[in-house]
Structures are given as C-alpha cells and as structure tokens.
Coordinates of C-alpha atoms and ligand atoms in Angstrom, one line a residue:
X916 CA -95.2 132.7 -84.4
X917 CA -92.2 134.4 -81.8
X918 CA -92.0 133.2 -78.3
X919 CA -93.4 136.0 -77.2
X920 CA -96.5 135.7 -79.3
X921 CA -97.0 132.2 -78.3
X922 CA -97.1 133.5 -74.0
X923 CA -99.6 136.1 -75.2
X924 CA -103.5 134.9 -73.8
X925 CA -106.1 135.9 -75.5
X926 CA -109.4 136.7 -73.8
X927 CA -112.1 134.4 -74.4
X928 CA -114.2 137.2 -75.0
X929 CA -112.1 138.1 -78.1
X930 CA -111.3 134.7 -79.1
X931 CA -115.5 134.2 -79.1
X932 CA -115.5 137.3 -81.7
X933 CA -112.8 136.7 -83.7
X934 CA -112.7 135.1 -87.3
X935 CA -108.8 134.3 -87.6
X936 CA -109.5 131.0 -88.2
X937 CA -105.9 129.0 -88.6
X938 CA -103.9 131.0 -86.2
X939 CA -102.2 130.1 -82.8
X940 CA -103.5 131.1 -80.0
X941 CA -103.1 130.8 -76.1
X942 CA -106.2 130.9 -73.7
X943 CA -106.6 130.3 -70.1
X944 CA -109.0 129.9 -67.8
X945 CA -111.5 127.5 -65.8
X946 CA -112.8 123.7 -66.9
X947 CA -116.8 124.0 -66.8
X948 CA -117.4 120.6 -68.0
X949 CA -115.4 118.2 -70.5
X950 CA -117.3 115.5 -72.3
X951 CA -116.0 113.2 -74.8
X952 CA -114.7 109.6 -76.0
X953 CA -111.9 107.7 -76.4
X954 CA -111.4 109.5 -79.8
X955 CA -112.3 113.4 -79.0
X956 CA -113.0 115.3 -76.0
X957 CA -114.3 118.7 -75.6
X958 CA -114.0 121.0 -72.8
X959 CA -116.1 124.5 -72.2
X960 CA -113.4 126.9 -71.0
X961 CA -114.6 130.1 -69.0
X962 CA -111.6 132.8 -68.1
X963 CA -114.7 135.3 -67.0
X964 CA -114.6 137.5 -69.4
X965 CA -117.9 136.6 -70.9
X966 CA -120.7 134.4 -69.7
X967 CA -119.9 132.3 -73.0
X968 CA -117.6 129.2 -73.1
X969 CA -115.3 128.7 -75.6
X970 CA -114.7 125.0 -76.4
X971 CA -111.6 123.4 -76.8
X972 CA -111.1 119.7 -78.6
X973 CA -108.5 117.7 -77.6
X974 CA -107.8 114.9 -79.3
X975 CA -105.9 112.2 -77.5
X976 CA -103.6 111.3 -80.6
X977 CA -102.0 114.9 -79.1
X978 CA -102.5 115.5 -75.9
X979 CA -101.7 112.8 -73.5
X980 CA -104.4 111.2 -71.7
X981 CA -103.3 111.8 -68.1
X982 CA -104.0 115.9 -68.9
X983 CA -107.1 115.0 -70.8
X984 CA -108.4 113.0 -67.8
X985 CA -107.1 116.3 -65.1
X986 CA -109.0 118.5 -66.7
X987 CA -111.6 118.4 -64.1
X988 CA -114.7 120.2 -63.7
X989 CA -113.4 123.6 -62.0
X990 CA -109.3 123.0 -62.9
X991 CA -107.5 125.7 -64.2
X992 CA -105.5 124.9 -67.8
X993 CA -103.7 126.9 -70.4
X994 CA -104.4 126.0 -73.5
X995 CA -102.3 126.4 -76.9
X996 CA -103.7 125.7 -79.7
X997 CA -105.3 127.2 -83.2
X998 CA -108.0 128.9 -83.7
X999 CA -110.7 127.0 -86.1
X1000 CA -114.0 127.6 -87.3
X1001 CA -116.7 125.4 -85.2
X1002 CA -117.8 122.3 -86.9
X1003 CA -121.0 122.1 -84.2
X1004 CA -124.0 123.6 -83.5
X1005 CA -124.3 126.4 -80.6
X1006 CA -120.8 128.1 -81.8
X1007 CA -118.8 130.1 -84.0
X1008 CA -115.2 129.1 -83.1
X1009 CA -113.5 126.5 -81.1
X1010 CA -109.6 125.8 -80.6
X1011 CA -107.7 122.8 -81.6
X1012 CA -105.5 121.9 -78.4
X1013 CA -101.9 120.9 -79.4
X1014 CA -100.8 121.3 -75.7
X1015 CA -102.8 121.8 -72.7
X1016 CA -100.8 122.7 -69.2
X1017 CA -102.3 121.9 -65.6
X1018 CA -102.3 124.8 -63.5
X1019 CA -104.4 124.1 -60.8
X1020 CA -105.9 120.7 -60.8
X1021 CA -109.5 120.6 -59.0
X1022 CA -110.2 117.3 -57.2
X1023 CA -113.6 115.7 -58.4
X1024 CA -114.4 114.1 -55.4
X1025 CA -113.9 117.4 -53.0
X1026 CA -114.5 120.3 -55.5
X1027 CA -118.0 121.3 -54.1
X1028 CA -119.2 122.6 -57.5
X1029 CA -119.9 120.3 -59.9
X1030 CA -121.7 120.7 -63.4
X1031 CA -125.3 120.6 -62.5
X1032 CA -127.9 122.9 -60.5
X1033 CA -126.9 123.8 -57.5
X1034 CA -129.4 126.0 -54.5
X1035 CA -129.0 129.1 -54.1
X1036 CA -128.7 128.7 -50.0
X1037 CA -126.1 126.2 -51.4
X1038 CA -124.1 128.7 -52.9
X1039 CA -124.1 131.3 -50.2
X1040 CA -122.6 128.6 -48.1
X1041 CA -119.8 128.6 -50.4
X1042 CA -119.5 132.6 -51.6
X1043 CA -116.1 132.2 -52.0
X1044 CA -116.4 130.1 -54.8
X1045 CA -119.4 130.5 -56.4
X1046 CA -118.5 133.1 -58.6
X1047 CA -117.3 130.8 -60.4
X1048 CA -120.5 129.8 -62.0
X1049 CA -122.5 131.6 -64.6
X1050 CA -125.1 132.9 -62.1
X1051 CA -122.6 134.6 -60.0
X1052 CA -120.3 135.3 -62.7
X1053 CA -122.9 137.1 -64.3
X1054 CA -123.8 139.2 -61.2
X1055 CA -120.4 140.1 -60.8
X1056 CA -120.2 141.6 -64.0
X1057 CA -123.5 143.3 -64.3
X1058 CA -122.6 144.6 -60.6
X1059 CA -119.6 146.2 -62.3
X1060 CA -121.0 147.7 -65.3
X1061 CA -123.2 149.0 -63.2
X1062 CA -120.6 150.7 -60.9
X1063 CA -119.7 152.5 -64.2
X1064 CA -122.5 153.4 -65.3
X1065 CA -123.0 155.4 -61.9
X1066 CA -120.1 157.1 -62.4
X1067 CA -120.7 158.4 -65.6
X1068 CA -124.4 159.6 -65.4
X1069 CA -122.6 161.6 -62.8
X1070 CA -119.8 162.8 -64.3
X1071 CA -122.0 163.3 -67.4
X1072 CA -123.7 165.9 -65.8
X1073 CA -121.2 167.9 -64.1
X1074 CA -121.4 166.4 -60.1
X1075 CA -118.4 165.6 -58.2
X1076 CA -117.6 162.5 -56.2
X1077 CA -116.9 162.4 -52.6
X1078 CA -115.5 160.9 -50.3
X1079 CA -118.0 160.9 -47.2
X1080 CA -116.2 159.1 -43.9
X1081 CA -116.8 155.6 -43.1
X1082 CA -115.9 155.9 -39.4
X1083 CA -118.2 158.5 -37.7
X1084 CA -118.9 160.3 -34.6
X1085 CA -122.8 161.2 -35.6
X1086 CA -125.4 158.6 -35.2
X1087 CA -128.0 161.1 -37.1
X1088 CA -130.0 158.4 -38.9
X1089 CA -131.4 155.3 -36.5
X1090 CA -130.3 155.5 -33.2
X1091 CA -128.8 151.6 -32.2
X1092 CA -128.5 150.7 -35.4
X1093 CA -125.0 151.3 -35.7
X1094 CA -121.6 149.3 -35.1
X1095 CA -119.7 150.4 -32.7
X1096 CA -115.5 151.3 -33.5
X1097 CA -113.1 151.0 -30.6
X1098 CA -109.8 150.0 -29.5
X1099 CA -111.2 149.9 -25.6
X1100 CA -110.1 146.0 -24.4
X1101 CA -113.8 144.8 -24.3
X1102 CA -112.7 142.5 -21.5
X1103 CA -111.5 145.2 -19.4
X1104 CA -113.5 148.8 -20.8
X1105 CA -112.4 152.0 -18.5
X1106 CA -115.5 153.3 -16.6
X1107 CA -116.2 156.8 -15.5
X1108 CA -117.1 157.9 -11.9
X1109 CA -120.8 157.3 -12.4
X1110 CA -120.2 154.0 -14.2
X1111 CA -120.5 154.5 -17.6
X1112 CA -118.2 153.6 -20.4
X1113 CA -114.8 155.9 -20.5
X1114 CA -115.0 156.7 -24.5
X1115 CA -112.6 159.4 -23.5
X1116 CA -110.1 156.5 -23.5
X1117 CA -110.9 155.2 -26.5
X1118 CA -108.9 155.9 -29.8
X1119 CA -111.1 158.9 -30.9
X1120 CA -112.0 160.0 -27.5
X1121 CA -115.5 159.8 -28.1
X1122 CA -118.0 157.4 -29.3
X1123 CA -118.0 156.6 -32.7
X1124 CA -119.2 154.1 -35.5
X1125 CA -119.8 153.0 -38.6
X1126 CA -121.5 155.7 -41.3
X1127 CA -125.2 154.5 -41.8
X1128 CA -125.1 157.2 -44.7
X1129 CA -122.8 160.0 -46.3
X1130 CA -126.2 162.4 -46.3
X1131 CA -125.2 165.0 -43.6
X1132 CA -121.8 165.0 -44.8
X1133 CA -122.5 165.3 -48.6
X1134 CA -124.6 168.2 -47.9
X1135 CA -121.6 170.1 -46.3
X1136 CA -120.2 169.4 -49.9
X1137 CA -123.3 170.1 -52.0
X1138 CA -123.5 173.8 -50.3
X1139 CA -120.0 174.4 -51.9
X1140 CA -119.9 172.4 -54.9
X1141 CA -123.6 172.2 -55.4
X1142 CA -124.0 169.0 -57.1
X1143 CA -121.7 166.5 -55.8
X1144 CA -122.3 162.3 -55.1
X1145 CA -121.5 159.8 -52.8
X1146 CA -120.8 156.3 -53.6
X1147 CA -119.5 154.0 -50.6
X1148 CA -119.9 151.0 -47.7
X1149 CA -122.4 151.5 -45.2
X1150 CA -123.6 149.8 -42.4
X1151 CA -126.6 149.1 -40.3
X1152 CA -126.8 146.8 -37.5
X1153 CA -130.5 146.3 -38.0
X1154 CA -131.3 142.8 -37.3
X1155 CA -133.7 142.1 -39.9
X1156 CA -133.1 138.9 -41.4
X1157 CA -135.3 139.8 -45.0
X1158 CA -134.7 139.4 -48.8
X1159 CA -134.0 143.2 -49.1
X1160 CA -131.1 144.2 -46.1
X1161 CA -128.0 143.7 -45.7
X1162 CA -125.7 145.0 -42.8
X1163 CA -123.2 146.2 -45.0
X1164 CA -124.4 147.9 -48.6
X1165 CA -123.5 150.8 -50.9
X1166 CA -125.4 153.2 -51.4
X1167 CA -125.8 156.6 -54.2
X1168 CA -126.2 159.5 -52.2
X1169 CA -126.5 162.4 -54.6
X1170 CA -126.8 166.1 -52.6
X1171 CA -128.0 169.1 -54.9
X1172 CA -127.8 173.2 -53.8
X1173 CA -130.4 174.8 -55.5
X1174 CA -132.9 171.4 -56.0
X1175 CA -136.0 171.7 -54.6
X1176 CA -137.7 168.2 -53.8
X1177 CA -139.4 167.7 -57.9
X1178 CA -135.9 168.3 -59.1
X1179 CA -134.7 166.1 -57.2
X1180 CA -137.7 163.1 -58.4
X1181 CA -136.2 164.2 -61.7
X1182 CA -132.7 163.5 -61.3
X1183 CA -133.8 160.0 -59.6
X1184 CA -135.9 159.1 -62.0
X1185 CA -133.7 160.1 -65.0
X1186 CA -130.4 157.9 -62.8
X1187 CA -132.5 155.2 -62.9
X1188 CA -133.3 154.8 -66.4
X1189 CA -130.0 155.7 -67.3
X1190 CA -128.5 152.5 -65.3
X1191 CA -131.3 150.3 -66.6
X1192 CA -130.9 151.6 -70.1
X1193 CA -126.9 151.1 -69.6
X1194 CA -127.3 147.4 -68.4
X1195 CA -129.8 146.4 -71.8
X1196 CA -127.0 148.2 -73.9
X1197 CA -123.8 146.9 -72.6
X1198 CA -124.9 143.6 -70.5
X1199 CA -126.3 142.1 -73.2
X1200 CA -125.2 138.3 -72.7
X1201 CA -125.6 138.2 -69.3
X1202 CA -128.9 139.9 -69.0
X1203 CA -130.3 137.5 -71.4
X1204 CA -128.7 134.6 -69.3
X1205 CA -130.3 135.9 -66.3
X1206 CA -133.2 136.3 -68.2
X1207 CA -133.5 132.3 -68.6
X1208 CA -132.6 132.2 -65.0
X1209 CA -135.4 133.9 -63.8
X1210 CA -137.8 132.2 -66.0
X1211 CA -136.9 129.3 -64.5
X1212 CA -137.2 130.0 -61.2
X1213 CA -140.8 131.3 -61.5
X1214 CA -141.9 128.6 -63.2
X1215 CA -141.2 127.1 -59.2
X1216 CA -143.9 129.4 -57.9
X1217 CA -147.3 129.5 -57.4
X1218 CA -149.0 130.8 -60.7
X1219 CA -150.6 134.0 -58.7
X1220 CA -147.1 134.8 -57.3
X1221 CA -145.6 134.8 -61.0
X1222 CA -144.3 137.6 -62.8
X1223 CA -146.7 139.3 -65.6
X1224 CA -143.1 140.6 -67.2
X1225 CA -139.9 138.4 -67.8
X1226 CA -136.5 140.2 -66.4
X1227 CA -135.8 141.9 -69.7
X1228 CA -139.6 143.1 -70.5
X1229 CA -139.4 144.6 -66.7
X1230 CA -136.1 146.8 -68.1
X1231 CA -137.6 147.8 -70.8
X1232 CA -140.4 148.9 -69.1
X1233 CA -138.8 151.1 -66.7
X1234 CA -136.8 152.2 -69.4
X1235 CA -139.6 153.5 -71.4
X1236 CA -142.3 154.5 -68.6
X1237 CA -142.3 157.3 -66.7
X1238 CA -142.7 156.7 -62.6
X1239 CA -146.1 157.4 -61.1
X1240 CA -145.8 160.8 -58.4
X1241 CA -148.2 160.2 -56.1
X1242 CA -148.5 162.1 -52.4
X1243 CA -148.6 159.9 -49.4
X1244 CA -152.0 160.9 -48.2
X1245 CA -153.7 159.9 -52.4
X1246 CA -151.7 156.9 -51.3
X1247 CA -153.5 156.5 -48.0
X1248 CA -156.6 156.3 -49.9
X1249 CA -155.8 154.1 -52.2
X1250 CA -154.7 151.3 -49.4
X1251 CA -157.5 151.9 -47.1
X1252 CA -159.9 150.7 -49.7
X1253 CA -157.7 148.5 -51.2
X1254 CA -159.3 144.6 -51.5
X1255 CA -156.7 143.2 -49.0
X1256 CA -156.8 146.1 -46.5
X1257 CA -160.6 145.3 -46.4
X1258 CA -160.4 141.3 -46.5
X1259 CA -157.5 141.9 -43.8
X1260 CA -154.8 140.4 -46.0
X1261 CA -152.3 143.0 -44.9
X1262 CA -150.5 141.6 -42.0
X1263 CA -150.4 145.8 -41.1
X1264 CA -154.2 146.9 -41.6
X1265 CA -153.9 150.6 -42.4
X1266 CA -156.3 152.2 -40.4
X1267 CA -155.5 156.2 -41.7
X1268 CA -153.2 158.7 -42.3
X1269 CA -150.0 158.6 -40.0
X1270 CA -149.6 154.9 -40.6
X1271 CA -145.8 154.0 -41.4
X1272 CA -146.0 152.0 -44.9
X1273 CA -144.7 148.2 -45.1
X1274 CA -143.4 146.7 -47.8
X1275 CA -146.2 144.6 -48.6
X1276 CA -148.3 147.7 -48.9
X1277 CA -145.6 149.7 -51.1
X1278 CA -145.4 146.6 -53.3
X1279 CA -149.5 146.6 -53.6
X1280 CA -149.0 150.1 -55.1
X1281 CA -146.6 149.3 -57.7
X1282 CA -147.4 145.4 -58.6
X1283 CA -151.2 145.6 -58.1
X1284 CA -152.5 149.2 -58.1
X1285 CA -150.4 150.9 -60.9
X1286 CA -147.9 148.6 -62.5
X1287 CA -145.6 150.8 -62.3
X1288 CA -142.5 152.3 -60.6
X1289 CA -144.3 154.7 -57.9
X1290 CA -142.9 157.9 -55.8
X1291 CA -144.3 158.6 -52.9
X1292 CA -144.0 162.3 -51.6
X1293 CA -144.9 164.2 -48.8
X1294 CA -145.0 161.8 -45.9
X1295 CA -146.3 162.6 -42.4
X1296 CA -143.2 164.2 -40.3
X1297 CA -143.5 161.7 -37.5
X1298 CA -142.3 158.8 -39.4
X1299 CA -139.4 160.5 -41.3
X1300 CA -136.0 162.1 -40.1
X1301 CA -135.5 165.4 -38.3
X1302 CA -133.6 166.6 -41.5
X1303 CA -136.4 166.7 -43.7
X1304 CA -137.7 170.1 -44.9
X1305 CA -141.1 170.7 -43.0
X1306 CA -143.9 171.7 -45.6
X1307 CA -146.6 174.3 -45.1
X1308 CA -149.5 172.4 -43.6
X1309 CA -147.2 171.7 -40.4
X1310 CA -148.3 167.8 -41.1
X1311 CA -145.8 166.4 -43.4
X1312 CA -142.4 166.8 -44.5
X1313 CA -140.8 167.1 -48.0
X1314 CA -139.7 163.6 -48.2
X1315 CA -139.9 161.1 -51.6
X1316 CA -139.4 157.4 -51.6
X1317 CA -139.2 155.3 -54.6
X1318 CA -141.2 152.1 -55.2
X1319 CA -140.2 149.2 -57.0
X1320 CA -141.8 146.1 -58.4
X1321 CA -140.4 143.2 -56.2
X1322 CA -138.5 145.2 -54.1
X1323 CA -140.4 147.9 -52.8
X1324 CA -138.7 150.8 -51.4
X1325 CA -135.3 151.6 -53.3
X1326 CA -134.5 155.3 -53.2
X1327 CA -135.0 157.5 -50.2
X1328 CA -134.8 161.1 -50.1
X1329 CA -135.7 164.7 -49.3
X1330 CA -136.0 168.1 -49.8
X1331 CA -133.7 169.2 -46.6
X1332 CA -134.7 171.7 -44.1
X1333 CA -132.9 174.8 -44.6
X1334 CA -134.0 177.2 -42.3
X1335 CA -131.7 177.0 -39.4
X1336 CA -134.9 178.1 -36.6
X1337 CA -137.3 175.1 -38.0
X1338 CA -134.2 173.2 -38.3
X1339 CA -132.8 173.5 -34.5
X1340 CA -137.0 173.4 -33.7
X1341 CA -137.4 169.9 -34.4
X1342 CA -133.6 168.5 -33.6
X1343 CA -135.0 169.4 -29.8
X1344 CA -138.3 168.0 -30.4
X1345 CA -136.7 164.7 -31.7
X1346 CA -134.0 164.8 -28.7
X1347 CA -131.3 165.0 -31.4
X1348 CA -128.1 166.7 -29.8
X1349 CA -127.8 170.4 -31.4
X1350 CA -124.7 170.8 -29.5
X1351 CA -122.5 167.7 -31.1
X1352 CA -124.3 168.6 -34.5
X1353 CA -123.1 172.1 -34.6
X1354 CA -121.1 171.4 -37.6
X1355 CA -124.1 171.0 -39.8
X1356 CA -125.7 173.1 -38.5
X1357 CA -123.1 175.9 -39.7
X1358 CA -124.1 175.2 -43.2
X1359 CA -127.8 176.8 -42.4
X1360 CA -125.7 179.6 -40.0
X1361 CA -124.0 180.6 -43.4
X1362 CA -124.9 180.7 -47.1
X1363 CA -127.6 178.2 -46.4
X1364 CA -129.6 176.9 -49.5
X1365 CA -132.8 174.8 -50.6
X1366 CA -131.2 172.0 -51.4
X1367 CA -132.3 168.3 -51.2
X1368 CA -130.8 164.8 -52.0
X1369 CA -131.4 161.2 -52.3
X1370 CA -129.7 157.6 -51.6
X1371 CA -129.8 154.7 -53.5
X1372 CA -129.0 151.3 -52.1
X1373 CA -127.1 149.7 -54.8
X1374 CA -127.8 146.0 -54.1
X1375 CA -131.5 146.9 -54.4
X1376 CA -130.9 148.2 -57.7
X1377 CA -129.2 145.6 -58.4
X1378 CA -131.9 143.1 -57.4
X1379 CA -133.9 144.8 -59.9
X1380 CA -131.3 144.5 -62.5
X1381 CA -130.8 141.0 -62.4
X1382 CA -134.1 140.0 -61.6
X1383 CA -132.1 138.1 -58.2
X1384 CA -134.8 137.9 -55.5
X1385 CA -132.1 137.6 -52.3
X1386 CA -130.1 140.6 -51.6
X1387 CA -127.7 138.3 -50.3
X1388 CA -127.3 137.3 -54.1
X1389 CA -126.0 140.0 -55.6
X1390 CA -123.4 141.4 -53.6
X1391 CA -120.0 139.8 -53.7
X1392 CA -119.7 138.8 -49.9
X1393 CA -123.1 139.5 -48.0
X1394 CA -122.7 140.5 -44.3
X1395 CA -126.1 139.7 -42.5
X1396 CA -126.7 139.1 -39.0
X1397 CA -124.7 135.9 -37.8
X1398 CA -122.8 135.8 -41.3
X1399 CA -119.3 137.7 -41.9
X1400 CA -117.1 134.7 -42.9
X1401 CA -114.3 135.1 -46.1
Ligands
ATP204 P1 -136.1 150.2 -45.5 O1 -137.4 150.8 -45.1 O2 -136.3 149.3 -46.7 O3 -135.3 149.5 -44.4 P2 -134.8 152.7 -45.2 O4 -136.0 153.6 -45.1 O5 -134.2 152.3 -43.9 O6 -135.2 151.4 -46.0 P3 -133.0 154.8 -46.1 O7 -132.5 155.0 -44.8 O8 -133.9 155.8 -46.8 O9 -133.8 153.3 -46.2 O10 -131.8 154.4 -47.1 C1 -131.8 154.7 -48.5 C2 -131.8 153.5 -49.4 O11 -130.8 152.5 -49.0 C3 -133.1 152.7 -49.3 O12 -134.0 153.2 -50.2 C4 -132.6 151.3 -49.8 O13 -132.5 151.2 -51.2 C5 -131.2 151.2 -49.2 N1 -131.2 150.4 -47.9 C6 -131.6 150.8 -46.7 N2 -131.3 149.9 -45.8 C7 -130.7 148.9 -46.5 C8 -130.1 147.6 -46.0 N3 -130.1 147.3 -44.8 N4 -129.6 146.8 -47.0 C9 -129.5 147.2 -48.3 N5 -130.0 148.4 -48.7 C10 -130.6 149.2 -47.8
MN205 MN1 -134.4 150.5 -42.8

C-alpha cells in the first residue's frame, strides 16, 4: 500500500458493504461505546454515513493502552487497520486496529451524551449535539433524502424551482403573525407627525417582514412558467407552543396555470406517495431503526392512545391507499354526530356548518372515522383566505386541506380566484389593501388563468416520515417561541 493509499478514509458505509477481507484500510469517525478487557477491546465507530457501526478491535499487545483508554464515548479517532471478516454475531466485517490516532478526545465526566437513553426534552436542550446519536442522525438523513426526493418529483415532471423572497413587504396571509425586518435603532425609532412609526426611515422605506409563504409570489411565476415550485424558510410568529409549529419551517409550495382545484388533489396526493414511496426505497436502515424507536415509545402510552400500525405499516399504507376526498359540509355531518361531539369530548363542540375545524376533529376523521389520509374540499369562505377562488353557491370557496394520521392538517391549498372583479370584491370585504397589492393583482389584469396551488410544511411530513411526534424533533435547529439559541 502507497502513502497515499494509506491517507485515503473509507466510509463506514462502504467499509459495512465491502468483502475485501485482508486489506488496509483507514476510517474515521465518532466512539459510540468501547467495551472490552484487559486482553481485547472493541469500539462501535459511527462517521454518519450510515445508522450502522462498524466495530473496531484493538488489541492492547498493539495499540498502547493510554489510546485504548481515550477512546471515550463521543471522541473522534482515525483508525488504520485491515479489513477482516467478523468473528461475532450482529456483523459482517470489523477492522483490526494497528494504529488508532486521537483527534478530538471527549471528556467522560463533562461530555453530556453518554451510551444509554437519553429524553427527548433532554436532547433539545442540547440540539447542537445530539445529532450525534442514532435518533437524530437518522432524522438528519431521512430529512435529506427527503429534500431530494422533492426535487426530483418536481423535476421529473417538468416544474421549475423558484426562488420566492424571504424578506417581504406583503403581509397577505395572517395579519401579526409576522416578524418584523428593520435597521430602525429600536431604542430610538423615528416617529411621524401623528406619532406613528417612521418606516420611511427604515432600510426598505416601508414595513416589511419575514415571508409567511412564497404563494402570491409563485403564482406571478406559475402564470408564465405554468408549473413552477417553491421550496424555502418561512416564518410565523404565531405563539403556539404545540407538537405541530414551529416559527421557522419550510414549506412545498407548488403553483400550477391551467390546474383547476381536483388537479391539483392529484398532484398532492401523487407528491406524497412519491416521498413516502422514496423514503421505504432508499432509507431503508434508518426507517427500520426509527421503526424500533417508535415501538418503543408507544409501548409508554396508554393502550387506547397506541398506534393500530407500526411506522413502516403506516408508509406502506399511504403508499398503497388512495386518500379519501371528502367536502367540508359531508365532513360537518360526520362530526356532528360523531360519539365525542355528542358525549362532549371535543374540547370545540361543533355545533354546524361554519365552524373552523381543530385538530382534534381533523384527526377524528382520519384515525377514527376513515383510517385514512382525508382531503377536505370546499370550505366555508369565512374561515379561509381572500385568495381562494369563490365557488358557485356564494358559500364556500375552492380550498383543499390534507389530513394526516397523527398530525392532522399537512397540506394547504386552493384553487385561486382568477377573476380580477370577485378577486378585488372580497380583498375590500376582508380590508386587504388593493392599492399595495397591485402587483398581483396585474396577473388577473393580464393573461389571467385558472390556476391553483398548494403548500406543504416539510417538518410535518417529516413527522409522518419518521413517525417523530415533536416537530421540534425533526428539524435540525427548531425556533419556537422563547427558543433561538445555536
Ligand atoms: P395550522 O392550521 O396547522 O396552523 P395553517 O392553516 O396555518 O396550518 P397553511 O397556512 O395552510 O397552514 O400552511 C400550509 C402548510 O404549512 C400547513 O398545511 C402545514 O403543513 C404547514 N405549517 C403551517 N404552519 C406551520 C408551522 N407553524 N410550523 C410548521 N408547519 C406549519
Ligand atoms: Mn396556522
């Protein structure tokens, strides 16, 4: 073997696969745990390139015992040594150390992860290192297959990405839900004559914030590039403190000329089992992983709060079912004389049509009524956004939510209104400024289109794909109210 060779790491990934039994090899990455006697020890090495550890042997007649002993829980080593077939049970390979270099030793008594179970509100309290544990490491890499996987049933089918701002003037969506972007000295903030702030001061002379959604300008796109996506940060100031928001997420916000709003249940439905049917055929380790995980971690609940599917069985089922379409009024129905609508188990008791579903009654549909993944369509225009295209019966609007079991809501979305008169009609009625909005409105003042779109929040569907219960959980660095540290 050159020099050269011998500086050359080998992923444990590939070192896991490979059948080269007798060769040299160099790998490097994190101590899990070491175990052993005075005679031979063995240490499960993770570099993060599979959930799977390889195990090294180092036999103290070669490598001194000072390095043995520093190769803590949560060091970083190099290791060079040959590649042998595994004498054990639970593994193919394992390497022969014949030298084993310190890189970053990890002190036992202050490294705060050490090789047993630790909480998950543990964990969050130290996100900047628990990726380094096969929970999180798994996440992380699910999270990024699944980033691909986005990409390419979009580019599969012919829609372009784009690039929708993250600093905004329009506050379209939920008014005060936004953060706020200035350079005004907040100690000292320039006033007008009549008192009010001076945003003509500020940096964009005007108010502006932080996107809450790339909809309005991914339709400008859609009506020029007709199928075009979004993929990006965006951020709500909502100060729920639940399981399913976070204040920064990214979110799929797909925008289609020509779709009207069943096309557009189509494409959502067909994304989504695309992604799931990605993550079975390409996260194979990890899913089964955070299959044990969550079996596990039900066992902790209360049998009538348990899952009737494991993690992978829910997959597969979304994978091979096709989503219940139901309208919002059948869905009315079905609530009002639902069991805990009438034993007044709901903490909100639906008393008719107009009421503005919670999650507890969206997750009734899926988990109780139909055990299934449910859209909801046509929903009562009071409750949903100026934007959405107003159907005939001058009651509801063309608007489609998706259910999910566990989660509840996780795609939003619309057939948009295209006719500039309705369109300007309810902006007024909703006190929505037509002036400042003038620039989307151009795009039903010329060439304007049916067209409709949806948006995705990826930590949801990410939730569902690793069968995670905590949003927090599944996004590298969560940003919830009081929490922005790393
Ligand atoms: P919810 O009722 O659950 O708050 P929403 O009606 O506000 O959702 P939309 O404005 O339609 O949601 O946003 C589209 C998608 O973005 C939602 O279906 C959901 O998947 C996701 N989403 C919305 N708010 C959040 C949040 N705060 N954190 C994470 N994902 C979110
Ligand atoms: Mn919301």
């Amino acid at each position: 073997m050159t020099e050269k060779q011998k500086t050359k790491r080998t992923k444990i990934k590939h070192a896991l696969e490979s059948s080269e039994f007798g060769t040299g090899i160099v790998v490097k990455g994190w101590v899990r745990t070491r175990r052993g006697n005075k005679n031979v020890n063995f240490i499960a090495l993770n570099d993060g390139s599979t959930i799977n550890n390889l195990q090294i042997v180092a036999d103290p007649a070669i490598i001194d015992e000072e390095t043995i002993k520093r190769c803590t829980t949560g060091a970083c080593i190099s290791v060079d040594g040959e590649l042998i077939e595994s004498q054990g049970a639970g593994q193919s390979v394992e390497v022969n150390a014949k030298a084993i270099e310190i890189l970053g030793d990890a002190d036992p008594e202050t490294y705060p992860l050490q090789a047993k179970r630790h909480s998950m509100e543990f964990m969050r309290d130290i996100a900047h290192l628990r990726v380094r544990t096969n929970t999180f490491s798994a996440i992380y890499r699910v999270r990024h297959a699944m980033i691909f996987a986005v990409h390419k049933f979009f580019n599969e089918k012919g829609f372009y990405n784009v690039h929708t701002p993250i600093i905004t003037a329009s506050d379209a969506e939920g008014a005060g839900e936004t953060f706020k972007v200035t350079t005004l000295d907040l100690n000292n903030v320039p006033k007008t004559e009549e008192g009010e702030v001076d945003y003509k001061q500020d940096f964009f002379e005007k108010e502006a914030n932080l996107t809450v959604s790339g909809q309005l300008e991914g339709e400008l796109a859609a009506l020029a590039l007709s199928e075009i996506y979004t993929f990006g940060p965006t951020f709500r100031a909502e100060n729920s403190n639940t399981t399913r928001h976070l204040a920064e997420f990214w979110m799929i916000e797909p925008e289609m000329a020509f779709y009207d709003l069943s096309d557009s249940m189509d494409l959502a439905e067909e994304m989504l089992q695309f992604l799931v049917t990605y993550a079975l055929e390409n996260c194979k380790d990890d899913l089964e992983f955070l299959n044990k995980r969550a079996i596990e971690e039900e066992k902790t609940k209360p049998q009538n709060e348990r899952n009737e599917l494991t993690l992978i069985e829910r997959l597969e089922f979304v994978k091979d079912n096709e989503f219940v379409r139901l309208s919002y009024t059948d869905a009315i129905d079905i609530l009002r004389n639902s069991k805990p609508n009438k034993k007044k188990k709901f903490q909100y008791i639906i008393e008719g049509w107009g009421a503005d579903l919670q999650s507890e009654h969206e997750r009734y549909l899926v988990e109780k009524h139909f055990k299934k993944p449910v859209i909801l369509f046509d929903y009562p225009n009071e409750i949903k956004a100026f934007y959405m295209r107003q159907n005939d019966d001058g009651k509801t609007v063309g608007a489609m939510d998706i259910l999910f079991p566990g989660i509840g809501e996780i795609v939003g979305g619309s057939q948009r209104e295209e006719r500039l008169d309705k369109l300007q009609e309810r902006m007024e009625a909703m006190g929505i400024p037509v002036e400042e909005m003038s620039w989307y409105l151009d795009t039903r003042r010329f060439g304007s289109t049916p067209h409709s779109g949806f948006g995705l929040g990826f930590e949801r569907m990410m939730l569902f794909v690793t069968g995670m219960t905590n949003i927090r959980d599944v996004i590298p660095f969560p940003r919830t109210p009081g929490n922005a540290e790393y």
